């Protein structure tokens, strides 16, 4: 049986437009190409201009590429900033493909957005991508004056696999005590490596049919995890659902969809943040699949308004 009748009516004919990826049969390079091409088209990203820089990276990657999206109409001497981490299950995607969304978000929030081109798995398993993202955060904070950024008003933000890296980056910022964050915004984040597998905490069959499936999730997590054992002290940074202590994190906003494979792990993470006394907003959109905000529709526009207003609150 299909869950298509449960999908938002305005998106029902669109959910099939996302590139399919069967890890057992399809080539990852082909999936990467079609994901970037498709997302670039959906978000009109090819028409957007941005600044590109190469910054100092972690020890095993001397350089990291970042894209800068600046608000064009601002009278302020300094602006807040967002470190953005793109989606793609940590195995695919580029920051360029989301240029349309990030340009729009920069204009509507008055924030400088720095989007990081982190290394992907399986070529670079954990903690490569995470350390790239953290290096970009440190660079943003260290160069705040040069960039015209108010160093005390920086948030991390990401979607899907990028939401995992955003959550882990916030945990690293808390624990390494180098960069004070004023918020984190996690869009249908990928947080629990058990989801979609035999040891999944929950497995609602109404979730995960479209866009990002159980098979894709198992494949991606195996690629990112590499040989890291669960007894490794870094395991909670790999999969934030395993981080025992969530206290001391900045105010958080989490959004997800009721048909998203990550729904339950996202809701559970929000519960744990509340229990850790972290101010947290949670929005679960009815009838929404993974990536629903990329599909032009009233539902996507509502989510966009919520994101813009939420970012403004975190940066206030």
XYZ file of C-alpha atoms in Angstrom:
316
model
C 0.000 0.000 0.000
C 1.131 3.549 -0.711
C 0.932 6.554 1.592
C 0.415 8.909 -1.354
C -3.194 9.713 -0.313
C -1.806 11.050 2.975
C 0.453 13.578 1.216
C -0.619 17.218 1.102
C -2.991 17.675 -1.841
C -0.941 20.549 -3.226
C 2.183 18.393 -3.343
C 0.782 14.973 -4.232
C 1.682 15.279 -7.897
C 5.144 16.665 -7.099
C 6.673 14.178 -4.662
C 7.839 12.001 -7.528
C 10.017 14.823 -8.882
C 12.816 14.096 -6.415
C 15.627 11.883 -7.708
C 15.263 8.265 -6.666
C 18.236 6.377 -5.252
C 18.319 2.646 -4.650
C 21.645 1.984 -2.897
C 21.643 -1.642 -4.062
C 21.304 -0.808 -7.752
C 22.069 2.863 -8.437
C 25.377 4.675 -8.700
C 25.996 7.258 -5.973
C 27.691 9.605 -8.450
C 24.558 9.617 -10.601
C 22.406 10.356 -7.547
C 24.683 13.208 -6.549
C 24.456 14.732 -10.000
C 20.678 14.446 -10.286
C 20.162 15.761 -6.739
C 22.205 18.881 -7.425
C 20.646 19.441 -10.838
C 17.102 18.884 -9.580
C 17.428 21.024 -6.474
C 19.157 23.806 -8.406
C 16.212 23.835 -10.793
C 13.548 23.705 -8.061
C 15.105 26.625 -6.179
C 16.139 28.706 -9.225
C 19.634 28.650 -7.793
C 21.483 29.030 -11.094
C 20.341 32.658 -11.395
C 21.660 33.726 -7.987
C 25.033 35.358 -7.473
C 27.118 34.901 -4.341
C 30.637 35.308 -3.035
C 32.881 32.256 -2.896
C 35.840 31.934 -0.555
C 38.352 29.309 0.478
C 39.076 29.287 4.208
C 41.376 27.373 6.535
C 40.043 23.908 7.285
C 40.744 21.214 9.874
C 44.088 19.420 10.086
C 43.275 16.796 7.454
C 41.701 19.294 5.035
C 43.765 22.495 4.832
C 41.038 24.297 2.871
C 37.249 24.468 2.981
C 35.076 26.200 0.403
C 32.283 28.454 1.633
C 29.640 30.547 -0.108
C 28.556 33.928 1.265
C 25.057 35.342 0.792
C 24.727 38.960 1.910
C 21.583 40.992 2.539
C 21.498 43.783 -0.025
C 19.259 46.227 1.808
C 20.510 46.923 5.315
C 21.383 50.135 7.114
C 23.037 48.357 10.036
C 26.794 48.574 10.512
C 26.866 44.927 11.571
C 24.564 42.037 10.766
C 23.777 38.711 12.415
C 25.030 35.577 10.700
C 23.938 32.047 9.887
C 26.252 29.128 9.288
C 24.218 26.962 6.897
C 24.908 23.266 6.237
C 23.256 21.707 3.185
C 21.273 18.478 3.031
C 21.827 15.298 1.060
C 22.230 12.669 3.754
C 25.884 13.667 4.221
C 26.604 11.628 1.073
C 25.420 14.105 -1.588
C 24.654 17.748 -2.261
C 26.483 21.067 -2.533
C 25.820 24.507 -1.064
C 25.381 25.898 -4.581
C 22.177 23.923 -5.146
C 20.412 25.886 -2.380
C 21.584 29.318 -3.511
C 18.039 30.424 -4.346
C 16.754 29.682 -0.853
C 19.791 31.106 0.928
C 19.744 34.333 -1.087
C 16.079 34.814 -0.222
C 16.655 34.014 3.448
C 19.515 36.514 3.651
C 17.307 39.272 2.250
C 14.363 38.483 4.513
C 16.344 38.153 7.745
C 19.103 40.718 7.185
C 21.695 38.077 8.041
C 24.933 37.133 6.350
C 24.707 33.451 5.439
C 27.840 31.336 5.153
C 27.154 27.960 3.555
C 29.889 25.360 3.863
C 30.963 22.866 1.197
C 31.857 20.023 3.557
C 33.402 16.736 2.490
C 30.975 13.904 1.803
C 30.915 10.242 2.785
C 31.912 7.565 1.978
C 35.049 9.226 0.599
C 35.324 11.124 3.881
C 33.589 9.410 6.795
C 33.008 10.943 10.230
C 34.335 13.268 11.533
C 35.516 14.868 8.262
C 32.316 16.659 7.268
C 31.634 17.758 10.830
C 35.120 19.190 11.293
C 34.738 21.103 8.012
C 31.501 22.638 9.287
C 33.059 23.476 12.633
C 36.075 25.066 10.925
C 33.673 27.286 8.971
C 31.951 28.293 12.214
C 35.258 29.196 13.857
C 36.289 31.175 10.761
C 32.965 33.050 10.753
C 33.322 33.955 14.414
C 37.019 34.841 14.201
C 36.514 37.049 11.137
C 33.262 38.609 12.328
C 34.700 42.130 12.312
C 36.037 41.811 8.781
C 32.719 40.358 7.585
C 30.612 43.009 9.306
C 29.056 40.407 11.592
C 28.028 40.832 15.205
C 29.916 37.942 16.787
C 27.316 37.419 19.521
C 24.517 36.849 16.979
C 25.488 33.678 15.105
C 23.290 30.622 14.667
C 23.848 27.262 12.987
C 21.242 25.929 10.603
C 20.873 22.914 8.351
C 18.426 20.586 6.669
C 18.298 16.788 6.594
C 21.877 15.487 6.756
C 22.937 19.099 7.160
C 20.594 19.261 10.140
C 22.591 16.449 11.716
C 25.814 18.346 11.132
C 24.258 21.568 12.440
C 23.190 19.820 15.654
C 26.624 18.236 16.023
C 28.321 21.578 15.320
C 26.264 23.170 18.094
C 27.367 20.368 20.430
C 31.007 20.918 19.476
C 30.630 24.664 20.001
C 29.218 24.003 23.461
C 31.968 21.570 24.399
C 34.983 23.290 22.818
C 33.864 26.685 24.137
C 35.298 28.632 21.192
C 32.133 30.054 19.648
C 29.053 31.204 21.583
C 25.916 30.476 19.549
C 22.606 32.256 19.966
C 20.567 29.500 18.325
C 20.259 26.431 16.134
C 17.592 25.797 13.480
C 17.216 22.169 12.420
C 15.036 21.407 9.385
C 13.877 17.765 9.338
C 17.260 16.782 10.784
C 18.806 13.320 10.405
C 19.748 12.551 14.019
C 19.483 8.832 14.819
C 21.474 6.253 12.842
C 19.112 3.481 13.968
C 16.169 4.860 11.993
C 15.139 2.580 9.149
C 17.111 -0.367 10.508
C 16.285 -3.411 12.651
C 17.123 -1.557 15.881
C 15.018 1.532 15.084
C 13.407 3.044 18.154
C 10.173 3.469 16.185
C 9.120 2.470 12.686
C 5.811 3.979 11.601
C 4.949 2.632 8.124
C 3.250 5.934 7.218
C 6.677 7.583 7.155
C 9.594 7.294 4.774
C 7.975 6.223 1.523
C 8.929 9.346 -0.398
C 12.151 11.320 -1.032
C 14.295 9.711 1.717
C 13.677 6.034 2.395
C 14.784 3.473 4.948
C 17.221 1.922 2.478
C 18.772 5.295 1.701
C 19.068 6.090 5.387
C 20.808 2.812 6.234
C 23.220 3.308 3.334
C 24.028 6.905 4.240
C 24.620 6.217 7.913
C 26.897 3.267 7.119
C 28.904 5.503 4.787
C 29.220 8.319 7.318
C 29.895 6.085 10.320
C 32.723 4.152 8.728
C 34.349 2.025 11.421
C 33.390 4.185 14.415
C 32.296 2.020 17.337
C 29.392 2.910 19.592
C 31.763 2.956 22.562
C 33.777 5.779 20.963
C 33.379 8.981 23.024
C 32.675 10.882 19.770
C 29.616 8.766 18.937
C 27.154 11.438 20.082
C 28.682 13.907 17.635
C 28.215 11.387 14.827
C 24.578 10.715 15.723
C 23.261 13.434 18.073
C 20.405 11.201 19.254
C 23.078 9.343 21.236
C 24.462 12.442 22.987
C 23.599 11.848 26.635
C 23.801 15.466 27.791
C 21.923 18.092 25.783
C 22.071 20.811 28.410
C 23.751 24.101 27.653
C 22.695 24.205 24.011
C 21.335 27.442 22.543
C 17.637 28.073 21.836
C 16.483 25.633 19.190
C 13.843 25.366 16.481
C 13.089 21.999 14.877
C 10.737 21.499 11.930
C 9.712 18.204 10.375
C 6.854 16.530 8.514
C 4.325 13.987 9.707
C 5.257 11.641 6.806
C 9.012 12.217 7.113
C 11.163 9.210 8.012
C 12.870 11.428 10.623
C 9.640 12.548 12.313
C 9.896 10.468 15.475
C 13.616 11.030 16.063
C 13.071 14.773 15.609
C 10.177 14.832 18.067
C 12.192 12.767 20.550
C 15.147 15.136 20.241
C 12.859 18.093 20.959
C 11.507 16.313 24.069
C 15.040 15.723 25.295
C 15.940 19.370 24.724
C 12.919 20.432 26.783
C 13.994 18.063 29.537
C 17.465 19.627 29.403
C 15.920 23.103 29.874
C 16.845 24.213 26.340
C 14.198 26.621 24.936
C 12.880 24.683 21.946
C 10.150 25.182 19.366
C 8.918 22.127 17.441
C 6.731 22.263 14.348
C 5.416 19.063 12.728
C 3.684 19.799 9.441
C 0.696 17.593 8.697
C 0.775 15.663 5.408
C 4.392 16.679 4.759
C 7.085 14.391 3.343
C 10.838 14.842 3.629
C 11.937 17.853 1.583
C 8.387 19.165 1.310
C 9.547 22.777 1.587
C 11.297 22.470 -1.793
C 8.028 21.843 -3.646
C 6.212 25.012 -4.727
C 2.860 24.980 -2.891
C 0.960 26.783 -0.132
C 2.409 24.285 2.373
C 5.962 25.130 1.323
C 5.241 28.862 1.534
C 3.835 28.419 5.048
C 6.986 26.570 6.060
C 9.121 29.294 4.497
C 7.334 31.972 6.520
C 7.854 29.920 9.676
C 11.563 29.547 8.917
C 12.010 33.261 8.288
C 10.161 34.245 11.454
C 11.988 31.612 13.473
C 15.409 32.760 12.281
C 14.511 36.344 13.143
C 13.571 35.288 16.674
C 16.791 33.348 17.188
C 18.862 36.272 15.950
C 16.946 38.965 17.864
